[in-house]
Short mmCIF file of C-alpha atoms in Angstrom, two decimals:
data_model
loop_
_atom_site.label_atom_id
_atom_site.label_comp_id
_atom_site.label_asym_id
_atom_site.label_seq_id
_atom_site.Cartn_x
_atom_site.Cartn_y
_atom_site.Cartn_z
CA UNK U 351 -0.07 -0.07 0.19
CA UNK U 352 1.36 3.31 -1.12
CA UNK U 353 1.68 5.84 1.99
CA UNK U 354 1.41 8.59 -0.80
CA UNK U 355 -0.26 8.74 -3.82
CA UNK U 356 0.16 10.96 -6.67
CA UNK U 357 -1.89 12.00 -9.63
CA UNK U 358 -2.26 11.63 -12.57
CA UNK U 359 0.71 9.24 -13.43
CA UNK U 360 1.26 10.33 -16.71
CA UNK U 361 0.69 13.82 -18.66
CA UNK U 362 1.85 15.00 -21.75
CA UNK U 363 0.88 18.77 -22.75
CA UNK U 364 1.66 21.59 -25.17
CA UNK U 365 4.19 24.41 -24.40
CA UNK U 366 2.39 27.05 -22.95
CA UNK U 367 -0.57 25.18 -21.28
CA UNK U 368 -1.25 25.17 -17.74
CA UNK U 369 -1.48 21.99 -15.33
CA UNK U 370 -1.79 20.73 -11.97
CA UNK U 371 -0.57 17.39 -10.38
CA UNK U 372 -1.47 16.19 -6.98
CA UNK U 373 -0.51 14.48 -4.11
CA UNK U 374 -2.62 12.79 -1.43
CA UNK U 375 -2.47 10.47 1.35
CA UNK U 376 -4.13 9.28 4.62
CA UNK U 377 -1.78 10.48 6.80
CA UNK U 378 -0.61 13.61 8.43
CA UNK U 379 2.96 14.43 7.73
CA UNK U 380 5.04 16.99 9.27
CA UNK U 381 5.91 18.70 6.18
CA UNK U 382 5.96 17.92 2.54
CA UNK U 383 8.60 18.37 -0.25
CA UNK U 384 8.60 18.29 -4.05
CA UNK U 385 11.27 17.07 -6.10
CA UNK U 386 12.02 17.09 -10.03
CA UNK U 387 14.15 14.32 -11.31
CA UNK U 388 15.38 13.81 -14.92
CA UNK U 389 16.17 10.86 -16.46
CA UNK U 390 19.42 9.04 -15.38
CA UNK U 391 19.78 11.79 -12.47
CA UNK U 392 19.21 11.65 -8.58
CA UNK U 393 15.93 14.27 -7.61
CA UNK U 394 16.44 17.62 -7.06
CA UNK U 395 14.62 19.53 -4.36
CA UNK U 396 12.04 22.16 -5.48
CA UNK U 397 9.99 23.12 -2.37
CA UNK U 398 9.49 22.18 1.35
CA UNK U 399 6.06 23.11 2.72
CA UNK U 400 5.63 22.82 6.37
CA UNK U 401 2.26 24.70 7.37
CA UNK U 402 -1.25 23.52 6.71
CA UNK U 403 -2.64 25.80 4.02
CA UNK U 404 0.74 27.14 2.94
CA UNK U 405 1.19 28.00 -0.66
CA UNK U 406 4.73 28.69 -1.93
CA UNK U 407 5.58 29.96 -5.22
CA UNK U 408 8.92 29.35 -7.16
CA UNK U 409 8.66 31.62 -10.58
CA UNK U 410 5.96 29.40 -12.56
CA UNK U 411 5.41 27.04 -10.07
CA UNK U 412 3.02 27.18 -7.32
CA UNK U 413 2.75 24.79 -4.55
CA UNK U 414 0.09 24.46 -1.95
CA UNK U 415 -0.07 22.04 1.44
CA UNK U 416 -3.39 20.88 2.51
CA UNK U 417 -4.87 22.36 5.40
CA UNK U 418 -4.87 18.93 7.24
CA UNK U 419 -1.10 18.53 5.73
CA UNK U 420 -2.20 15.31 4.37
CA UNK U 421 -2.05 16.32 0.73
CA UNK U 422 -0.33 18.83 -1.80
CA UNK U 423 -0.40 19.95 -5.34
CA UNK U 424 1.85 21.55 -7.72
CA UNK U 425 0.61 23.83 -10.30
CA UNK U 426 2.84 24.93 -13.15
CA UNK U 427 1.58 27.99 -15.53
CA UNK U 428 2.87 28.40 -18.98
CA UNK U 429 4.56 25.01 -19.09
CA UNK U 430 7.81 24.70 -20.67
CA UNK U 431 9.81 22.24 -22.50
CA UNK U 432 12.32 22.49 -19.28
CA UNK U 433 9.65 21.38 -17.13
CA UNK U 434 9.33 17.76 -18.50
CA UNK U 435 10.64 15.27 -15.65
CA UNK U 436 9.24 13.15 -13.03
CA UNK U 437 7.65 15.03 -10.20
CA UNK U 438 8.32 13.31 -6.65
CA UNK U 439 6.47 14.38 -3.26
CA UNK U 440 8.00 13.33 -0.24
CA UNK U 441 6.74 13.36 3.27
CA UNK U 442 8.39 13.82 6.58
CA UNK U 443 7.03 11.43 9.02
CA UNK U 444 8.76 10.66 12.52
CA UNK U 445 10.40 7.68 13.51
CA UNK U 446 12.30 6.33 16.08
CA UNK U 447 15.28 8.31 15.61
CA UNK U 448 13.49 11.56 14.29
CA UNK U 449 12.34 11.76 10.99
CA UNK U 450 12.30 9.77 7.54
CA UNK U 451 11.29 10.47 4.26
CA UNK U 452 8.50 8.29 2.41
CA UNK U 453 8.41 9.09 -1.62
CA UNK U 454 5.01 9.06 -3.75
CA UNK U 455 5.47 7.05 -7.24
CA UNK U 456 5.71 10.25 -9.08
CA UNK U 457 4.20 12.13 -12.11
CA UNK U 458 5.98 11.90 -15.07
CA UNK U 459 5.23 15.14 -17.11
CA UNK U 460 6.27 15.70 -20.83
CA UNK U 461 6.03 18.88 -22.20
CA UNK U 462 5.74 18.92 -26.00
CA UNK U 463 7.14 22.26 -28.12
CA UNK E 686 30.72 21.53 -2.18
CA UNK E 687 30.64 18.84 -4.99
CA UNK E 688 27.82 17.94 -4.54
CA UNK E 689 26.87 13.92 -3.64
CA UNK E 690 29.08 11.36 -5.71
CA UNK E 691 28.15 7.89 -6.41
CA UNK E 692 30.30 5.19 -8.05
CA UNK E 693 30.18 3.33 -10.61
CA UNK E 694 27.04 5.16 -12.64
CA UNK E 695 26.31 1.80 -14.40
CA UNK E 696 26.95 -2.03 -13.17
CA UNK E 697 26.45 -5.01 -15.18
CA UNK E 698 26.37 -8.02 -13.48
CA UNK E 699 25.47 -11.81 -13.51
CA UNK E 700 23.09 -13.26 -11.16
CA UNK E 701 24.72 -14.69 -8.27
CA UNK E 702 27.41 -12.35 -8.20
CA UNK E 703 28.12 -9.56 -5.20
CA UNK E 704 28.24 -6.00 -6.05
CA UNK E 705 29.23 -3.00 -4.03
CA UNK E 706 28.32 0.47 -4.60
CA UNK E 707 30.00 3.64 -3.35
CA UNK E 708 28.47 7.08 -2.36
CA UNK E 709 30.56 10.31 -0.79
CA UNK E 710 28.12 12.69 0.47
CA UNK E 711 28.51 16.45 0.74
CA UNK E 712 31.02 16.88 3.66
CA UNK E 713 29.18 18.40 6.28
CA UNK E 714 26.10 16.28 5.96
CA UNK E 715 25.63 13.99 9.03
CA UNK E 716 22.97 11.98 7.45
CA UNK E 717 23.10 9.27 4.42
CA UNK E 718 20.27 7.84 2.94
CA UNK E 719 19.88 4.70 0.38
CA UNK E 720 17.08 4.04 -1.84
CA UNK E 721 16.07 1.94 -4.66
CA UNK E 722 14.12 3.16 -7.76
CA UNK E 723 12.53 1.15 -10.26
CA UNK E 724 11.20 2.74 -13.75
CA UNK E 725 8.11 4.46 -13.29
CA UNK E 726 8.09 4.46 -9.37
CA UNK E 727 9.14 6.84 -6.83
CA UNK E 728 12.62 6.06 -4.63
CA UNK E 729 11.94 3.13 -1.91
CA UNK E 730 13.61 3.59 1.02
CA UNK E 731 16.38 0.96 2.05
CA UNK E 732 18.18 2.44 5.00
CA UNK E 733 19.83 5.65 6.49
CA UNK E 734 22.80 6.63 8.73
CA UNK E 735 23.23 9.28 11.12
CA UNK E 736 27.12 9.71 11.41
CA UNK E 737 28.29 6.46 11.71
CA UNK E 738 25.60 4.52 13.30
CA UNK E 739 22.76 2.79 11.01
CA UNK E 740 19.44 3.94 12.31
CA UNK E 741 16.71 2.25 10.30
CA UNK E 742 16.38 -0.67 7.71
CA UNK E 743 13.66 -1.22 5.66
CA UNK E 744 11.76 -4.39 6.46
CA UNK E 745 11.61 -5.31 2.81
CA UNK E 746 15.26 -5.34 2.54
CA UNK E 747 16.72 -8.87 1.84
CA UNK E 748 19.47 -10.01 4.22
CA UNK E 749 21.54 -10.26 1.18
CA UNK E 750 21.67 -6.23 1.32
CA UNK E 751 24.29 -4.36 3.79
CA UNK E 752 25.29 -1.07 4.24
CA UNK E 753 28.15 0.63 6.05
CA UNK E 754 29.16 3.86 6.80
CA UNK E 755 32.51 3.15 8.70
CA UNK E 756 34.03 6.64 9.68
CA UNK E 757 30.62 8.42 9.18
CA UNK E 758 32.02 9.86 6.04
CA UNK E 759 31.22 7.74 3.04
CA UNK E 760 28.98 5.03 2.77
CA UNK E 761 28.93 1.72 0.83
CA UNK E 762 26.12 -0.60 0.02
CA UNK E 763 26.75 -4.40 -0.89
CA UNK E 764 24.22 -7.10 -2.45
CA UNK E 765 25.43 -10.27 -2.07
CA UNK E 766 24.41 -12.87 -4.67
CA UNK E 767 22.37 -10.79 -6.78
CA UNK E 768 19.21 -11.72 -8.68
CA UNK E 769 17.18 -10.41 -11.69
CA UNK E 770 14.88 -8.38 -9.27
CA UNK E 771 17.61 -6.49 -8.01
CA UNK E 772 17.84 -4.72 -10.97
CA UNK E 773 17.19 -0.86 -10.31
CA UNK E 774 18.60 2.69 -9.95
CA UNK E 775 19.92 2.82 -6.32
CA UNK E 776 20.12 6.14 -5.18
CA UNK E 777 22.20 7.79 -2.22
CA UNK E 778 21.09 11.06 -0.69
CA UNK E 779 22.69 13.07 2.03
CA UNK E 780 21.29 15.95 4.25
CA UNK E 781 22.01 18.13 7.60
CA UNK E 782 19.56 16.71 9.92
CA UNK E 783 17.70 19.81 11.80
CA UNK E 784 14.82 20.24 13.53
CA UNK E 785 12.78 21.67 10.50
CA UNK E 786 13.20 21.52 6.94
CA UNK E 787 15.70 18.56 6.48
CA UNK E 788 16.58 18.48 2.51
CA UNK E 789 17.79 15.57 0.90
CA UNK E 790 20.78 16.24 -1.68
CA UNK E 791 20.85 13.13 -4.07
CA UNK E 792 23.30 11.58 -6.12
CA UNK E 793 23.04 10.56 -9.60
CA UNK E 794 22.79 7.19 -8.87
CA UNK E 795 24.04 3.75 -10.01
CA UNK E 796 22.01 1.87 -12.80
CA UNK E 797 22.63 -1.94 -11.79
CA UNK E 798 21.35 -4.47 -14.18
CA UNK E 799 21.80 -8.20 -13.02
CA UNK E 800 21.58 -10.59 -16.01
#
């Protein structure tokens, strides 16, 4: 059973379009992070959201953390071909030694020219 | 700061052979994580270290897998008697543990193919 679910699994759009991808869970997280991963490389951190209801903007990317800290969304405005990649959400959960990261399965985004 | 370095980038081995991967984290980072990722999936947690202590190990991790971080710096992940199901990208990440906003910095991974 996936602790974190992401939707859609795949998304293919034209350059200039807007899109939203989602990260959902039945668990509460102390914070949630979004990463982007390109083929053959490791994930790269985009943002961390900590407070329920928090909205963060990173240029054309807008991240929102749900009020109950169980879900998050990533909205991209006017997508560019450089936005192509695997978008991963990761939740921080307490463990016996502090906290640990749990990753979702990702949304694979293709932005076509 | 040269980032997280993983070696080798690619490894092809025959079923039954042992393989060892190395990860050099960012120098001041005290936490080091190993993840496994298969095509179309997110990273799956394997184990992590705080300094030289191995704190958590996934229950999904077979006894054929072992990891070390002998001096709290670099780490090695060994897989004994490899199986075809071990084929995956093995990712290492490091972080500086803090009260809030711990951030993972990933290496480029080691792509393992077991024939």
